[in-house]
Amino acid sequence: MNITLSERYAKLIGEGDRKTSISNELINQKEILFHHLSIDVFIKDFFKHKFSDIEPTREVDEHVIAQIMFDSLVSMYYSTVKLFSKMGLNVIVDTAIENDKWFNECLDVFFDQPTLFIGIICSKEELIRREQIRGDRKIGLAASQFNTVYSIDEYDLKVNIEKMNPIECAEKTLSFIKSNKEYLAFKKLSKRNVCVS
């Protein structure tokens, strides 16, 4: 089973703020073993291990790097999650699906996998407040991604992080898993049109 915590998705895919905090609570419980795969850690580890000793002969703008690398790294990340799932592992997918291309790829890769899709719900105002407190995010990212991240309304389970702490969210998730309800949300989602510019 995949539990995707992507600000709104659950393999356990879940989307929204606090994905990692909820993921940690799920990992710390002893009833069900989960493996946590964070897109942020996946990408940071790639760059840390592949580029740490390289001295470029010219500067490359970060937007150019993103255009060249990110779609491929996201594809590799999704494929890694699918491999873990095929190996019978319960995977927490800690990601944000930031654009329609990534959303469609996520649907393609996971359509035949048991995927619990969790919406981690939070108001825009609260996300902005938390972003400023955290200090480890680019200010304005929460507001700029909000409409894209929260454009999905089909979930197997929703948790509201303004009303529930990470422990309560994890407990609600575990209760849903143990209920043996079928995971249908991911199967009901359809692809989005992708604008190529």
Coordinates of N, CA and C in Angstrom, one line a residue:
M1 N 0.8 -1.2 0.0 CA 0.0 0.0 0.0 C 0.9 1.2 0.0
N2 N 0.5 2.2 -0.7 CA 1.2 3.5 -0.7 C 0.3 4.5 0.0
I3 N 0.9 5.2 0.9 CA 0.2 6.3 1.6 C 0.9 7.5 1.1
T4 N 0.2 8.3 0.3 CA 0.9 9.4 -0.2 C 0.5 10.7 0.5
L5 N 1.5 11.3 1.1 CA 1.2 12.6 1.8 C 1.9 13.6 0.9
S6 N 1.2 14.1 0.0 CA 1.7 15.1 -0.9 C 0.8 16.3 -0.6
E7 N 1.1 17.3 -0.3 CA 0.1 18.3 0.0 C -1.1 17.9 -0.8
R8 N -1.7 17.0 -0.4 CA -3.0 16.5 -0.9 C -3.0 15.1 -1.5
Y9 N -2.0 14.4 -1.5 CA -2.1 13.0 -2.0 C -1.6 12.0 -1.0
A10 N -2.2 10.8 -1.1 CA -1.7 9.8 -0.2 C -1.5 8.5 -0.9
K11 N -0.3 8.0 -0.9 CA 0.1 6.7 -1.3 C 0.3 6.0 0.0
L12 N 0.4 6.5 1.0 CA -0.3 7.5 1.6 C 0.1 8.8 0.9
I13 N -0.7 9.3 0.0 CA -0.3 10.5 -0.7 C -1.2 11.6 0.1
G14 N -0.5 12.6 0.5 CA -1.2 13.7 1.2 C -0.7 15.0 0.8
E15 N -1.5 16.0 0.7 CA -0.9 17.3 0.3 C -1.3 18.3 1.4
G16 N -0.4 19.2 1.6 CA -0.6 20.3 2.5 C 0.6 20.4 3.4
D17 N 0.5 21.4 4.3 CA 1.5 21.6 5.3 C 1.5 20.4 6.3
R18 N 2.5 20.2 6.9 CA 2.6 19.2 8.0 C 2.7 17.7 7.5
K19 N 3.0 17.6 6.2 CA 3.1 16.2 5.7 C 4.2 15.4 6.4
T20 N 5.3 16.0 6.6 CA 6.4 15.3 7.3 C 6.1 15.0 8.7
S21 N 5.5 16.0 9.4 CA 5.1 15.7 10.8 C 4.2 14.5 11.0
I22 N 3.2 14.5 10.1 CA 2.3 13.4 10.1 C 3.0 12.1 9.7
S23 N 3.8 12.2 8.7 CA 4.6 11.0 8.3 C 5.4 10.5 9.4
N24 N 6.1 11.3 10.2 CA 6.9 10.9 11.3 C 6.1 10.2 12.4
E25 N 4.9 10.6 12.6 CA 4.0 10.0 13.6 C 3.6 8.6 13.1
L26 N 3.3 8.5 11.8 CA 3.0 7.2 11.2 C 4.2 6.2 11.3
I27 N 5.4 6.7 11.1 CA 6.6 5.9 11.1 C 6.8 5.4 12.6
N28 N 6.6 6.3 13.5 CA 6.8 6.0 14.9 C 5.9 5.0 15.6
Q29 N 4.7 4.9 15.0 CA 3.7 3.9 15.6 C 4.2 2.5 15.2
K30 N 3.8 1.5 16.0 CA 4.3 0.1 15.9 C 3.4 -0.9 15.2
E31 N 2.2 -0.5 14.9 CA 1.2 -1.5 14.3 C 1.5 -1.8 12.8
I32 N 1.9 -0.8 12.0 CA 2.1 -1.0 10.6 C 3.4 -0.4 10.3
L33 N 4.3 -1.2 9.6 CA 5.6 -0.6 9.2 C 5.4 0.2 7.9
F34 N 6.0 1.4 7.9 CA 6.0 2.3 6.8 C 7.4 2.7 6.4
H35 N 7.6 3.0 5.1 CA 8.8 3.5 4.6 C 8.5 4.9 4.1
H36 N 9.3 5.9 4.5 CA 9.0 7.3 4.2 C 9.9 7.7 3.0
L37 N 9.3 8.2 1.9 CA 10.0 8.7 0.8 C 9.6 10.2 0.6
S38 N 10.5 11.1 0.9 CA 10.2 12.5 0.8 C 10.8 13.0 -0.5
I39 N 10.1 13.7 -1.3 CA 10.6 14.3 -2.6 C 11.7 15.3 -2.3
D40 N 11.6 16.1 -1.2 CA 12.6 17.1 -0.9 C 13.9 16.4 -0.5
V41 N 13.9 15.3 0.3 CA 15.1 14.6 0.6 C 15.6 13.9 -0.6
F42 N 14.8 13.3 -1.4 CA 15.2 12.6 -2.6 C 16.0 13.5 -3.5
I43 N 15.5 14.7 -3.8 CA 16.2 15.7 -4.7 C 17.5 16.2 -4.0
K44 N 17.4 16.5 -2.7 CA 18.6 17.0 -2.0 C 19.7 16.0 -2.0
D45 N 19.3 14.7 -1.7 CA 20.3 13.7 -1.7 C 21.0 13.5 -3.1
F46 N 20.2 13.6 -4.1 CA 20.7 13.5 -5.5 C 21.8 14.5 -5.8
F47 N 21.4 15.8 -5.5 CA 22.4 16.9 -5.7 C 23.6 16.8 -4.8
K48 N 23.3 16.4 -3.6 CA 24.4 16.3 -2.6 C 25.5 15.2 -3.0
H49 N 25.0 14.1 -3.5 CA 25.9 13.0 -3.9 C 26.4 13.1 -5.3
K50 N 25.7 13.7 -6.2 CA 26.2 13.8 -7.6 C 27.0 15.1 -7.9
F51 N 26.7 16.2 -7.1 CA 27.3 17.4 -7.5 C 28.1 18.1 -6.4
S52 N 28.3 17.4 -5.3 CA 29.0 18.1 -4.2 C 30.5 18.4 -4.5
D53 N 31.2 17.6 -5.3 CA 32.6 17.8 -5.6 C 32.8 18.5 -7.0
I54 N 31.8 18.8 -7.7 CA 31.9 19.4 -9.0 C 32.1 20.9 -8.9
E55 N 33.1 21.4 -9.6 CA 33.4 22.8 -9.7 C 33.0 23.3 -11.1
P56 N 31.8 23.9 -11.3 CA 31.4 24.3 -12.6 C 32.3 25.4 -13.2
T57 N 32.5 25.3 -14.5 CA 33.3 26.4 -15.2 C 32.5 27.6 -15.5
R58 N 31.1 27.5 -15.3 CA 30.3 28.7 -15.5 C 29.0 28.5 -14.6
E59 N 28.5 29.6 -14.3 CA 27.3 29.7 -13.4 C 26.0 29.3 -14.3
V60 N 25.1 28.5 -13.7 CA 23.9 28.2 -14.3 C 22.7 28.6 -13.4
D61 N 21.8 29.4 -14.0 CA 20.7 29.9 -13.3 C 19.9 28.7 -12.7
E62 N 19.3 28.9 -11.5 CA 18.6 27.8 -10.9 C 17.3 27.5 -11.7
H63 N 16.8 28.4 -12.4 CA 15.6 28.0 -13.2 C 16.0 27.1 -14.4
V64 N 17.2 27.3 -14.9 CA 17.7 26.4 -16.0 C 17.9 25.0 -15.4
I65 N 18.5 24.9 -14.2 CA 18.7 23.7 -13.5 C 17.4 23.0 -13.3
A66 N 16.4 23.7 -12.8 CA 15.1 23.1 -12.6 C 14.5 22.6 -13.9
Q67 N 14.6 23.3 -15.0 CA 14.0 22.9 -16.2 C 14.7 21.6 -16.7
I68 N 16.0 21.5 -16.5 CA 16.7 20.3 -17.0 C 16.5 19.1 -16.1
M69 N 16.5 19.3 -14.8 CA 16.6 18.2 -13.8 C 15.2 17.8 -13.2
F70 N 14.4 18.7 -12.8 CA 13.3 18.4 -11.9 C 12.3 17.4 -12.4
D71 N 11.9 17.6 -13.7 CA 10.9 16.6 -14.2 C 11.5 15.2 -14.2
S72 N 12.7 15.1 -14.5 CA 13.4 13.7 -14.5 C 13.5 13.2 -13.1
L73 N 13.9 14.0 -12.2 CA 14.0 13.6 -10.8 C 12.6 13.2 -10.2
V74 N 11.6 13.9 -10.5 CA 10.3 13.6 -10.1 C 9.9 12.2 -10.7
S75 N 10.1 12.0 -11.9 CA 9.9 10.7 -12.5 C 10.6 9.6 -11.8
M76 N 11.9 9.8 -11.5 CA 12.7 8.8 -10.8 C 12.1 8.6 -9.4
Y77 N 11.7 9.6 -8.8 CA 11.1 9.5 -7.4 C 9.8 8.7 -7.5
Y78 N 8.9 9.0 -8.4 CA 7.7 8.2 -8.5 C 8.0 6.7 -8.9
S79 N 9.0 6.5 -9.7 CA 9.3 5.1 -10.1 C 9.9 4.4 -8.8
T80 N 10.7 5.1 -8.0 CA 11.2 4.5 -6.8 C 10.1 4.1 -5.8
V81 N 9.1 5.0 -5.7 CA 7.9 4.7 -4.9 C 7.2 3.4 -5.4
K82 N 7.0 3.4 -6.7 CA 6.3 2.2 -7.3 C 7.1 0.9 -7.1
L83 N 8.4 1.0 -7.2 CA 9.3 -0.2 -6.9 C 9.1 -0.6 -5.5
F84 N 9.1 0.3 -4.5 CA 8.9 -0.1 -3.1 C 7.6 -0.7 -3.0
S85 N 6.6 -0.2 -3.6 CA 5.2 -0.8 -3.5 C 5.2 -2.2 -4.1
K86 N 5.8 -2.3 -5.3 CA 5.8 -3.7 -5.9 C 6.6 -4.7 -5.1
M87 N 7.5 -4.2 -4.2 CA 8.2 -5.1 -3.3 C 7.4 -5.4 -2.1
G88 N 6.2 -4.9 -2.0 CA 5.3 -5.2 -0.9 C 5.5 -4.3 0.3
L89 N 6.2 -3.1 0.1 CA 6.4 -2.2 1.2 C 5.3 -1.2 1.3
N90 N 5.0 -0.7 2.5 CA 4.0 0.4 2.7 C 4.8 1.7 2.6
V91 N 4.5 2.5 1.7 CA 5.2 3.7 1.4 C 4.5 5.0 1.7
I92 N 5.1 5.9 2.5 CA 4.5 7.2 2.7 C 5.2 8.1 1.6
V93 N 4.4 8.6 0.7 CA 4.9 9.5 -0.3 C 4.7 10.9 0.1
D94 N 5.8 11.5 0.5 CA 5.8 12.9 1.0 C 6.2 13.9 -0.1
T95 N 5.2 14.4 -0.8 CA 5.4 15.2 -1.9 C 4.3 16.3 -2.1
A96 N 4.6 17.2 -2.9 CA 3.6 18.2 -3.4 C 3.6 18.1 -4.9
I97 N 2.4 17.9 -5.4 CA 2.2 17.8 -6.9 C 2.0 19.2 -7.4
E98 N 3.0 19.8 -7.9 CA 3.0 21.3 -8.1 C 2.5 21.7 -9.5
N99 N 2.3 20.7 -10.4 CA 1.8 21.1 -11.7 C 1.1 20.0 -12.3
D100 N 0.4 20.2 -13.4 CA -0.4 19.2 -14.0 C 0.4 18.1 -14.6
K101 N 1.6 18.4 -15.1 CA 2.5 17.4 -15.7 C 2.8 16.3 -14.6
W102 N 3.2 16.8 -13.4 CA 3.5 15.9 -12.3 C 2.3 15.1 -11.8
F103 N 1.2 15.8 -11.8 CA -0.1 15.2 -11.4 C -0.4 14.0 -12.4
N104 N -0.3 14.3 -13.7 CA -0.6 13.2 -14.7 C 0.4 12.1 -14.6
E105 N 1.6 12.4 -14.3 CA 2.6 11.3 -14.2 C 2.3 10.5 -12.9
C106 N 2.0 11.1 -11.9 CA 1.6 10.4 -10.6 C 0.5 9.5 -10.9
L107 N -0.6 9.9 -11.6 CA -1.7 9.1 -12.0 C -1.2 7.9 -12.8
D108 N -0.4 8.1 -13.8 CA 0.1 7.1 -14.7 C 0.9 6.0 -13.9
V109 N 1.8 6.4 -13.0 CA 2.6 5.5 -12.3 C 1.9 4.7 -11.2
F110 N 0.9 5.4 -10.5 CA 0.3 4.7 -9.4 C -1.1 4.2 -9.7
F111 N -1.6 4.3 -10.9 CA -3.0 3.9 -11.2 C -3.3 2.4 -10.8
D112 N -2.3 1.6 -10.9 CA -2.6 0.1 -10.6 C -2.0 -0.3 -9.2
Q113 N -1.7 0.7 -8.4 CA -1.1 0.5 -7.1 C -2.2 0.8 -6.0
P114 N -2.2 0.1 -4.9 CA -3.2 0.5 -3.8 C -2.7 1.8 -3.2
T115 N -3.4 2.9 -3.4 CA -3.0 4.2 -3.0 C -4.1 4.9 -2.2
L116 N -3.8 5.1 -1.0 CA -4.6 5.9 -0.1 C -4.3 7.4 -0.3
F117 N -5.3 8.1 -0.8 CA -5.1 9.5 -1.1 C -5.6 10.4 0.0
I118 N -4.7 11.1 0.7 CA -5.1 11.9 1.8 C -5.0 13.4 1.5
G119 N -6.0 14.1 1.8 CA -6.0 15.6 1.7 C -5.7 16.2 3.0
I120 N -4.5 16.9 3.1 CA -4.1 17.5 4.3 C -4.6 19.0 4.2
I121 N -5.6 19.3 4.9 CA -6.3 20.6 4.6 C -5.9 21.7 5.6
C122 N -5.7 22.9 5.1 CA -5.3 24.0 5.9 C -5.6 25.3 5.1
S123 N -6.0 26.3 5.8 CA -6.3 27.6 5.1 C -5.1 28.2 4.5
K124 N -5.3 29.0 3.5 CA -4.1 29.8 2.9 C -3.5 30.7 3.9
E125 N -4.3 31.3 4.7 CA -3.7 32.2 5.7 C -2.8 31.5 6.7
E126 N -3.3 30.3 7.2 CA -2.5 29.5 8.1 C -1.2 29.0 7.5
L127 N -1.3 28.6 6.2 CA -0.1 28.1 5.5 C 0.9 29.2 5.4
I128 N 0.5 30.4 5.1 CA 1.4 31.6 5.0 C 2.0 31.9 6.4
R129 N 1.2 31.8 7.4 CA 1.7 32.1 8.8 C 2.8 31.0 9.1
R130 N 2.5 29.8 8.9 CA 3.5 28.7 9.2 C 4.8 28.8 8.4
E131 N 4.6 29.2 7.1 CA 5.8 29.4 6.2 C 6.7 30.4 6.8
Q132 N 6.2 31.5 7.3 CA 7.0 32.6 7.9 C 7.7 32.1 9.2
I133 N 7.0 31.3 10.0 CA 7.6 30.8 11.2 C 8.7 29.8 11.0
R134 N 8.5 28.9 10.0 CA 9.4 27.8 9.7 C 10.8 28.3 9.4
G135 N 10.8 29.3 8.5 CA 12.1 29.9 8.1 C 12.9 29.0 7.1
D136 N 12.4 27.9 6.7 CA 13.2 27.0 5.8 C 12.6 26.9 4.4
R137 N 11.6 27.8 4.2 CA 11.0 27.8 2.9 C 11.1 29.2 2.3
K138 N 11.0 29.3 1.0 CA 11.0 30.6 0.3 C 9.7 31.3 0.6
I139 N 9.8 32.4 1.1 CA 8.5 33.2 1.5 C 7.8 33.5 0.2
G140 N 6.5 33.2 0.3 CA 5.6 33.3 -0.9 C 5.3 32.0 -1.6
L141 N 6.0 31.0 -1.3 CA 5.8 29.7 -2.0 C 4.4 29.1 -1.6
A142 N 4.0 29.2 -0.4 CA 2.7 28.7 0.0 C 1.6 29.3 -0.7
A143 N 1.7 30.7 -0.8 CA 0.6 31.4 -1.5 C 0.6 31.1 -3.0
S144 N 1.8 31.0 -3.6 CA 1.9 30.8 -5.0 C 1.5 29.4 -5.4
Q145 N 1.6 28.4 -4.5 CA 1.2 27.0 -4.8 C -0.2 26.6 -4.4
F146 N -0.8 27.5 -3.6 CA -2.0 27.1 -2.9 C -3.1 26.7 -3.9
N147 N -3.4 27.5 -4.9 CA -4.5 27.1 -5.8 C -4.2 25.8 -6.6
T148 N -3.0 25.6 -6.9 CA -2.7 24.3 -7.7 C -2.8 23.2 -6.7
V149 N -2.2 23.3 -5.6 CA -2.1 22.2 -4.6 C -3.5 21.8 -4.1
Y150 N -4.3 22.8 -3.9 CA -5.7 22.6 -3.3 C -6.8 22.6 -4.4
S151 N -6.4 22.3 -5.6 CA -7.4 22.3 -6.7 C -8.0 20.9 -6.8
I152 N -7.5 19.9 -6.1 CA -8.1 18.6 -6.0 C -9.1 18.5 -4.9
D153 N -10.2 17.8 -5.2 CA -11.2 17.7 -4.1 C -11.6 16.2 -3.9
E154 N -10.9 15.3 -4.5 CA -11.3 13.9 -4.4 C -10.2 13.2 -3.6
Y155 N -10.6 12.8 -2.3 CA -9.7 12.1 -1.4 C -10.4 10.9 -0.8
D156 N -9.6 10.0 -0.4 CA -10.1 8.9 0.4 C -10.3 9.3 1.9
L157 N -9.5 10.3 2.3 CA -9.5 10.8 3.7 C -9.0 12.2 3.7
K158 N -9.6 13.0 4.5 CA -9.1 14.4 4.7 C -8.8 14.6 6.2
V159 N -7.7 15.3 6.5 CA -7.4 15.7 7.8 C -7.1 17.2 7.8
N160 N -7.7 17.9 8.8 CA -7.6 19.3 8.8 C -6.6 19.7 9.9
I161 N -5.4 20.2 9.5 CA -4.3 20.4 10.4 C -4.5 21.6 11.3
E162 N -5.5 22.4 11.0 CA -5.8 23.5 11.9 C -6.7 23.0 13.1
K163 N -7.3 21.9 12.9 CA -8.1 21.3 14.0 C -7.5 20.1 14.7
M164 N -6.5 19.5 14.0 CA -5.9 18.2 14.5 C -4.4 18.4 14.5
N165 N -3.8 17.8 15.5 CA -2.3 17.8 15.6 C -1.8 16.6 14.8
P166 N -0.5 16.5 14.5 CA 0.0 15.3 13.7 C -0.3 14.0 14.3
I167 N -0.3 13.8 15.6 CA -0.7 12.5 16.2 C -2.1 12.1 15.9
E168 N -3.0 13.1 16.0 CA -4.4 12.8 15.7 C -4.6 12.5 14.2
C169 N -3.9 13.2 13.3 CA -4.0 12.9 11.9 C -3.5 11.5 11.6
A170 N -2.4 11.1 12.2 CA -1.8 9.8 12.0 C -2.8 8.7 12.6
E171 N -3.4 9.0 13.7 CA -4.4 8.0 14.3 C -5.6 7.9 13.4
K172 N -6.1 9.0 12.8 CA -7.2 8.9 11.9 C -6.8 8.1 10.6
T173 N -5.6 8.3 10.1 CA -5.1 7.6 9.0 C -5.1 6.1 9.3
L174 N -4.5 5.7 10.4 CA -4.4 4.3 10.8 C -5.8 3.7 10.9
S175 N -6.7 4.4 11.5 CA -8.1 3.9 11.7 C -8.7 3.6 10.3
F176 N -8.4 4.5 9.3 CA -9.0 4.3 8.0 C -8.3 3.1 7.4
I177 N -7.0 3.0 7.5 CA -6.3 1.8 6.9 C -6.9 0.5 7.5
K178 N -7.1 0.5 8.8 CA -7.5 -0.7 9.5 C -9.0 -1.0 9.2
S179 N -9.7 -0.1 8.8 CA -11.2 -0.3 8.5 C -11.4 -1.1 7.2
N180 N -10.3 -1.3 6.5 CA -10.3 -2.1 5.2 C -11.2 -1.5 4.1
K181 N -11.5 -0.2 4.2 CA -12.3 0.5 3.2 C -11.4 0.5 1.9
E182 N -12.1 0.4 0.8 CA -11.4 0.5 -0.5 C -10.9 1.9 -0.7
Y183 N -9.7 2.0 -1.3 CA -9.1 3.3 -1.7 C -9.6 3.6 -3.1
L184 N -10.5 4.5 -3.2 CA -11.1 4.8 -4.5 C -10.7 6.2 -5.1
A185 N -10.3 7.1 -4.3 CA -10.2 8.5 -4.8 C -9.2 8.6 -5.9
F186 N -8.0 7.9 -5.8 CA -7.0 8.0 -6.8 C -7.5 7.4 -8.1
K187 N -8.4 6.4 -8.1 CA -8.9 5.8 -9.3 C -9.9 6.7 -10.0
K188 N -10.6 7.6 -9.2 CA -11.6 8.5 -9.7 C -11.0 9.8 -10.3
L189 N -9.8 10.1 -10.0 CA -9.1 11.3 -10.5 C -8.8 11.1 -12.0
S190 N -8.9 12.2 -12.8 CA -8.6 12.0 -14.2 C -7.5 13.0 -14.5
K191 N -6.9 12.8 -15.6 CA -5.7 13.6 -16.1 C -6.2 15.0 -16.3
R192 N -5.2 15.9 -16.2 CA -5.4 17.3 -16.5 C -4.7 17.7 -17.8
N193 N -5.3 18.7 -18.4 CA -4.6 19.2 -19.6 C -3.3 19.9 -19.3
V194 N -2.3 19.6 -20.0 CA -1.0 20.2 -19.8 C -0.7 21.2 -20.9
C195 N -0.4 22.4 -20.5 CA 0.0 23.5 -21.5 C 1.5 23.4 -21.6
V196 N 1.9 23.3 -22.9 CA 3.3 23.2 -23.2 C 3.7 24.6 -23.7
S197 N 4.7 25.2 -23.1 CA 5.1 26.5 -23.6 C 6.5 26.5 -24.1

